[in-house]
Coordinates of C-alpha atoms in Angstrom, one line a residue:
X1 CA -51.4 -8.6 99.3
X2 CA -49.8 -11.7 98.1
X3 CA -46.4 -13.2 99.9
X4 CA -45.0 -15.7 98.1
X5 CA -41.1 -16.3 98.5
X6 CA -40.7 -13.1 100.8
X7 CA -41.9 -11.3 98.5
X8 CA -44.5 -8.5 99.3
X9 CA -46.6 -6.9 97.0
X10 CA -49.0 -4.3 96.8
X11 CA -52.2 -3.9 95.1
X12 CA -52.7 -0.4 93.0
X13 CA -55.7 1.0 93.3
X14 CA -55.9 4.3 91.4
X15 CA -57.6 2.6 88.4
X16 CA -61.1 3.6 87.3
X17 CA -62.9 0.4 85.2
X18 CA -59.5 -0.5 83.7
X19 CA -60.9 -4.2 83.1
X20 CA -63.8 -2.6 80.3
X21 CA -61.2 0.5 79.3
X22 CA -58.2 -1.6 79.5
X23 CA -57.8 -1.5 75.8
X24 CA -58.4 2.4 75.1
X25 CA -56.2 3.5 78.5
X26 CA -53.5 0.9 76.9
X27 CA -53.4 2.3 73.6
X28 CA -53.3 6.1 74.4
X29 CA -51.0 5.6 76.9
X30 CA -48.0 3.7 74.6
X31 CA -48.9 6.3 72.0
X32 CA -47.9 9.0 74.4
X33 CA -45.2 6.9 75.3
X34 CA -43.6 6.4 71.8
X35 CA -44.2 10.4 71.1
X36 CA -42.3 11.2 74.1
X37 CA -39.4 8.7 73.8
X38 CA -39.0 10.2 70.1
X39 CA -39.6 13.5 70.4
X40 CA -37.3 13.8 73.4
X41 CA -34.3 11.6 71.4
X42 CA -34.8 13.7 68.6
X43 CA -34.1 16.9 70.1
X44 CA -31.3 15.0 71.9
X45 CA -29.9 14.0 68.8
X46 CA -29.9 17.4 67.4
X47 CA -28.0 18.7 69.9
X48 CA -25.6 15.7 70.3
X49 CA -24.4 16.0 66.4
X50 CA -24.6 19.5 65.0
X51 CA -21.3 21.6 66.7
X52 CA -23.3 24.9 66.9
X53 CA -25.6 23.3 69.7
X54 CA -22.3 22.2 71.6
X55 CA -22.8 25.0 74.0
X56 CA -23.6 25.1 77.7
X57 CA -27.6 26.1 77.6
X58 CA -28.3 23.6 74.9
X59 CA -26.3 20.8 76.9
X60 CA -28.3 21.4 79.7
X61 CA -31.2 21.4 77.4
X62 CA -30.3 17.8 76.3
X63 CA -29.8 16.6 79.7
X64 CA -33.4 17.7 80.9
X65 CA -34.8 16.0 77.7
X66 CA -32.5 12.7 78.9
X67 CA -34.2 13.3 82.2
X68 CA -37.6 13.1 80.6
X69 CA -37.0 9.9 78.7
X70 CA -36.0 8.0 82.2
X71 CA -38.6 9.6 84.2
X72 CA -41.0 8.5 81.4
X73 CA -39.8 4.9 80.8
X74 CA -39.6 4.5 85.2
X75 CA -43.5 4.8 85.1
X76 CA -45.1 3.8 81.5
X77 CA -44.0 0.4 80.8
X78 CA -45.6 -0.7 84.2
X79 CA -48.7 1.1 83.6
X80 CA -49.0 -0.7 79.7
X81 CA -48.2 -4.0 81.9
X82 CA -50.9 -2.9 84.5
X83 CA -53.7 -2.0 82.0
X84 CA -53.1 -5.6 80.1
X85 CA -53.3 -7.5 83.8
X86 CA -55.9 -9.0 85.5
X87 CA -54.7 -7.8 88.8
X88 CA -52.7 -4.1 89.6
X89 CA -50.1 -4.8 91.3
X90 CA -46.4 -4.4 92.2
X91 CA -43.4 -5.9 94.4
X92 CA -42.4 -3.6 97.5
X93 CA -38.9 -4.0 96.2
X94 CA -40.3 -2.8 92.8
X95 CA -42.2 -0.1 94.3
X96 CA -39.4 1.5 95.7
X97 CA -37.4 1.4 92.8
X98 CA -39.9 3.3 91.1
X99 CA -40.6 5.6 94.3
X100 CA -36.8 6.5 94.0
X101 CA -36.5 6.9 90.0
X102 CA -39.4 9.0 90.3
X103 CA -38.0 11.2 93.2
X104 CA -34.4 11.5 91.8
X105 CA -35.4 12.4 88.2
X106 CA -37.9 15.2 89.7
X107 CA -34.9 16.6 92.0
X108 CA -32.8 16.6 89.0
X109 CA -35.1 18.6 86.8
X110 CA -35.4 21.5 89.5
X111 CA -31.3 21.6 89.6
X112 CA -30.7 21.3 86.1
X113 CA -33.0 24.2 85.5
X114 CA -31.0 26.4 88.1
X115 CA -28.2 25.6 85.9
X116 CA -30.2 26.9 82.7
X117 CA -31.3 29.8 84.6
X118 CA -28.0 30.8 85.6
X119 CA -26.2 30.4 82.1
X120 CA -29.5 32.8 80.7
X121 CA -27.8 35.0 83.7
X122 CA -24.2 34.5 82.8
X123 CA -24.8 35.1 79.1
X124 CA -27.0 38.0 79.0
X125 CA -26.0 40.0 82.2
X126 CA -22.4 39.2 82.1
X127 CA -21.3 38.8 78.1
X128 CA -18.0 39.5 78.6
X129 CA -17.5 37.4 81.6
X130 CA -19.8 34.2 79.8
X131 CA -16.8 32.3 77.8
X132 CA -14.7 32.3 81.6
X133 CA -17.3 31.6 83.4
X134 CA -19.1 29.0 81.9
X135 CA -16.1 26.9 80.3
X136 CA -16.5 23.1 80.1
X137 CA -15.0 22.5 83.2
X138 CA -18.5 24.5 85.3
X139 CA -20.8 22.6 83.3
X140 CA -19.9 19.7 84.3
X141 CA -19.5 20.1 87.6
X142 CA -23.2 21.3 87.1
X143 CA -24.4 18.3 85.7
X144 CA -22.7 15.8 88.2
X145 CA -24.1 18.0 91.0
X146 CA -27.5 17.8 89.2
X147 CA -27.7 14.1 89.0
X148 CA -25.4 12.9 92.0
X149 CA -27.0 15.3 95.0
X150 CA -30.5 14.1 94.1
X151 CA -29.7 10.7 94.2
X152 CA -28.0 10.5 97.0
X153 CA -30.4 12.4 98.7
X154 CA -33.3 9.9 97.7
X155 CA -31.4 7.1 98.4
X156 CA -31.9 7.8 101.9
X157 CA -36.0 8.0 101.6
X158 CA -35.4 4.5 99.6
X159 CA -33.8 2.8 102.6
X160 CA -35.4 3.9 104.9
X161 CA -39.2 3.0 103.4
X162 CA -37.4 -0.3 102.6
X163 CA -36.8 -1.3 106.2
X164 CA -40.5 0.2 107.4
X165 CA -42.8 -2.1 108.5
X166 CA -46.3 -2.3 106.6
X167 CA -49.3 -2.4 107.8
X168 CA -51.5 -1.7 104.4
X169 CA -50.8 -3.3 101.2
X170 CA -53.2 -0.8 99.3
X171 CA -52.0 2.3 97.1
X172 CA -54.8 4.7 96.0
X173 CA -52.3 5.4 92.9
X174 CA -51.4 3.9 90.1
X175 CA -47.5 4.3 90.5
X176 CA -45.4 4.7 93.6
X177 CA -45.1 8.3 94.6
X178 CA -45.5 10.1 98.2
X179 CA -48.3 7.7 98.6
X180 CA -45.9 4.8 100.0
X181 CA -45.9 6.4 103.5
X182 CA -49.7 5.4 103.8
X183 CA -48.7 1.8 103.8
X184 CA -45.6 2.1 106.3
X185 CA -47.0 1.0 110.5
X186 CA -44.9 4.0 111.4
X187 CA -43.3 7.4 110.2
X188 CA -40.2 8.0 111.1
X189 CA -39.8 11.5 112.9
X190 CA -36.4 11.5 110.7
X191 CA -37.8 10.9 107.3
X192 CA -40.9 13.9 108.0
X193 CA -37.8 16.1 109.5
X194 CA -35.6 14.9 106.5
X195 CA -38.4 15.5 104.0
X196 CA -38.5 18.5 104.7
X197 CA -35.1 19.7 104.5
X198 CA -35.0 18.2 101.3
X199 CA -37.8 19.7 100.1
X200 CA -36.3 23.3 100.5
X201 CA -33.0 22.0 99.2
X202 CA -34.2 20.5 96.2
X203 CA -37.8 22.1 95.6
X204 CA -37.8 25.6 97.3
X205 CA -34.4 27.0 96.8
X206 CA -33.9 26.1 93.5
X207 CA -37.2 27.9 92.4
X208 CA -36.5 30.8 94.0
X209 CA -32.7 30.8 92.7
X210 CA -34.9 30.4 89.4
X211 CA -37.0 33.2 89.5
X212 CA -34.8 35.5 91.0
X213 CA -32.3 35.2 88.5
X214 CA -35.0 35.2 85.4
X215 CA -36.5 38.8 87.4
X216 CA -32.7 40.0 87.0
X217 CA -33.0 39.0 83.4
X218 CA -35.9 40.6 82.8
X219 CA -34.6 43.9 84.9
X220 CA -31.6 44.1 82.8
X221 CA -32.6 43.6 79.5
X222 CA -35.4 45.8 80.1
X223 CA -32.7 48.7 80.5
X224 CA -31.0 47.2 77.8
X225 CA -31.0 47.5 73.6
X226 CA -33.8 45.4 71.9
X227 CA -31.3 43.2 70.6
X228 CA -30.3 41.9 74.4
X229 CA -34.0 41.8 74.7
X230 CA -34.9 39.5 72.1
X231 CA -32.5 37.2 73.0
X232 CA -33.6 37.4 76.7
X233 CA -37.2 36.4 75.3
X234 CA -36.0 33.8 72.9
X235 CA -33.8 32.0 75.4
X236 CA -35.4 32.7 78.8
X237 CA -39.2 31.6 77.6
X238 CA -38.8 28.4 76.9
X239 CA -37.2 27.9 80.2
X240 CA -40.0 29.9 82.3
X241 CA -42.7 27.8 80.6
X242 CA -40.8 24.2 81.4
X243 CA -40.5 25.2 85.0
X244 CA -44.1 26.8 85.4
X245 CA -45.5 23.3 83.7
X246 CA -43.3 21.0 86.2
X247 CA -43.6 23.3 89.6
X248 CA -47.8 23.1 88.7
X249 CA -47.9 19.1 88.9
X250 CA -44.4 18.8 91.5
X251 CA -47.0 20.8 93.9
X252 CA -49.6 18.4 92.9
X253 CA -47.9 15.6 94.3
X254 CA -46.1 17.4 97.2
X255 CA -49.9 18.3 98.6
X256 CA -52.4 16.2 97.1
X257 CA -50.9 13.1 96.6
X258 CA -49.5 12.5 100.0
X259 CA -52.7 13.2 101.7
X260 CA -56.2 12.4 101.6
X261 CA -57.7 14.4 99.6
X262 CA -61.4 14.8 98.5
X263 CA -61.0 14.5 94.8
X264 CA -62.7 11.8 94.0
X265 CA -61.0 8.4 92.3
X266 CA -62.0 9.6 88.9
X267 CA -60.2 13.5 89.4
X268 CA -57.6 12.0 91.2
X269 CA -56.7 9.2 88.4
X270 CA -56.9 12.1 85.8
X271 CA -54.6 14.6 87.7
X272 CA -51.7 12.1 87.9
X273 CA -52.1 10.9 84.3
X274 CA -51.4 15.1 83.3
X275 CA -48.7 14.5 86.1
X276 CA -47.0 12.3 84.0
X277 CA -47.4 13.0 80.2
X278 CA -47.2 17.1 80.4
X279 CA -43.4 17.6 81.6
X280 CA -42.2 15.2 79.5
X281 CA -44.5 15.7 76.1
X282 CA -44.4 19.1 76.2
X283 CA -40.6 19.8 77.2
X284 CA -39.3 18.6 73.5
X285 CA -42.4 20.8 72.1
X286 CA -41.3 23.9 73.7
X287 CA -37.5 23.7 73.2
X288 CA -38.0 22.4 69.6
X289 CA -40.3 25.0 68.4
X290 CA -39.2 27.9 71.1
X291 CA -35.2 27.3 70.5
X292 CA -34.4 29.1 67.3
X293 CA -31.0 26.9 67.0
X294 CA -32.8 23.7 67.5
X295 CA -36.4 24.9 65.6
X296 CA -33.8 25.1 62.5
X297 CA -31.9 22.2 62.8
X298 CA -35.3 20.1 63.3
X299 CA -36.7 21.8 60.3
X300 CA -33.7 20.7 58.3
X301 CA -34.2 17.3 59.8
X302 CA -38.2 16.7 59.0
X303 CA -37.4 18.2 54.9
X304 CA -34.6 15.7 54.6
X305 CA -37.1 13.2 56.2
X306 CA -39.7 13.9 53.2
X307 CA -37.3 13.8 50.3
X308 CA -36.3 10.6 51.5

């Protein structure tokens, strides 16, 4: 811990021999980094400039990819910075910066896929209802509940770990996740109580919105022609896959994370890296080769590309 200026920091200690890999861990790391910031603004810019993709499932598409790009840029520049640096470490203020980022962008990404999930339900259940129902008007109110309910929810976690008293200045991580409460004195009854509520709200609820709306997909379409079941699979996959790949690592760092665990420094350092490059490398992936709209439209992109 160094306090210089009132200002508190706190030593990372996740690292595994980053002063002889510094060099490797830095270059694979910004080249996941570039891959994801471009894939993800590709897709993104798809979506944002052909018409045909100006519907509600690929909007909601592009703001999970948007998502990706701020949950990835909250966490990689610092770890680039860390792998370069003599010492790991980071401001308290800065740490929970990060711990709040990191929070709100992964309570976003369960709500936004409830909204995907429910369009899939709208459109393929309920045809003839889907232009009434899903007008421009319920998509936004979608999105603003997607990204204004998780942060002000977080918020609260934010100030609340900002006023704790410390009594460790070591995190056995390499960013600030769950792991902060190991250096607070005291935990608050309210935050463990509050935590908890918000993990059904945000975590929970939404999953199981998700899967029982996908079962009623699936239930429906199986009764259905094979054209309402193709579309069901071309659609409703993608989706599936993106939240199986997110709930795997959320759970990660719901259980392991915030406790001590046995793993040892080595596991526990390769577990958060996954953590952090699958979602967001793999979400563009799926959607841009899964999507047939979007799989065209990048096709048409990459040939112009190589004429060029």
């Amino acid at each position: 811990m160094d306090d210089e200026l009132n200002v508190t920091y706190i030593s990372l200690n996740g690292y595994v021999e980053v002063n002889k890999y510094r060099y490797v861990y830095f270059l694979i790391i910004f080249t996941v980094y570039i891959l994801i910031i471009c894939s993800n603004s590709t897709i993104v810019y798809l979506i944002v400039i052909h018409r045909n993709l100006h519907e509600p499932m690929y909007i909601f598409i592009a703001a999970l990819l948007l998502n990706c790009v701020l949950y990835s840029t909250n966490i990689y520049p610092k770890l680039l910075t860390d792998f370069l640096s003599e010492k790991q470490i980071i401001s308290y203020s800065a740490c929970i910066f990060q711990f709040f980022v990191f929070y709100y962008t992964g309570s976003s990404e369960f709500l936004l896929l409830s909204a995907m999930a429910y369009d899939r339900y709208v459109s393929i259940c309920k045809p003839l209802q889907y232009p009434t129902i899903m007008r421009k008007t319920t998509v936004s109110i979608l999105l603003l509940l997607a990204w204004i309910l998780p942060a002000l929810h977080v918020s609260v976690f934010a100030i609340a770990s900002a006023e704790a008293k410390l009594c460790n200045f070591t995190l056995n991580g390499i960013f600030c996740n769950n792991s902060i409460y190991q250096l607070q004195c005291v935990r608050s009854r309210f935050i463990t109580i509050y935590g908890v509520v918000g993990l059904v709200v945000f975590t929970i609820l939404p999953m199981f919105f998700i899967i029982f709306t996908y079962t009623k997909i699936f239930i429906i379409s199986y009764r259905s022609c094979r054209e309402v079941r193709k579309k069901a699979a071309e659609t409703c996959l993608p989706h599936l896959l993106v939240l199986i790949i997110f709930s795997f690592f959320s759970v990660y760092d719901i259980s392991i994370a915030r406790v001590e665990s046995n793993f040892t420094k080595t596991a526990r350092l390769m577990m958060t890296l996954q953590s952090i490059v699958y979602p967001s490398f793999f979400n563009p992936l799926i959607y841009g080769l899964k999507m047939k709209e979007i799989s065209k439209h990048l096709r048409r992109l990459l040939c112009s590309a190589k004429v060029i």
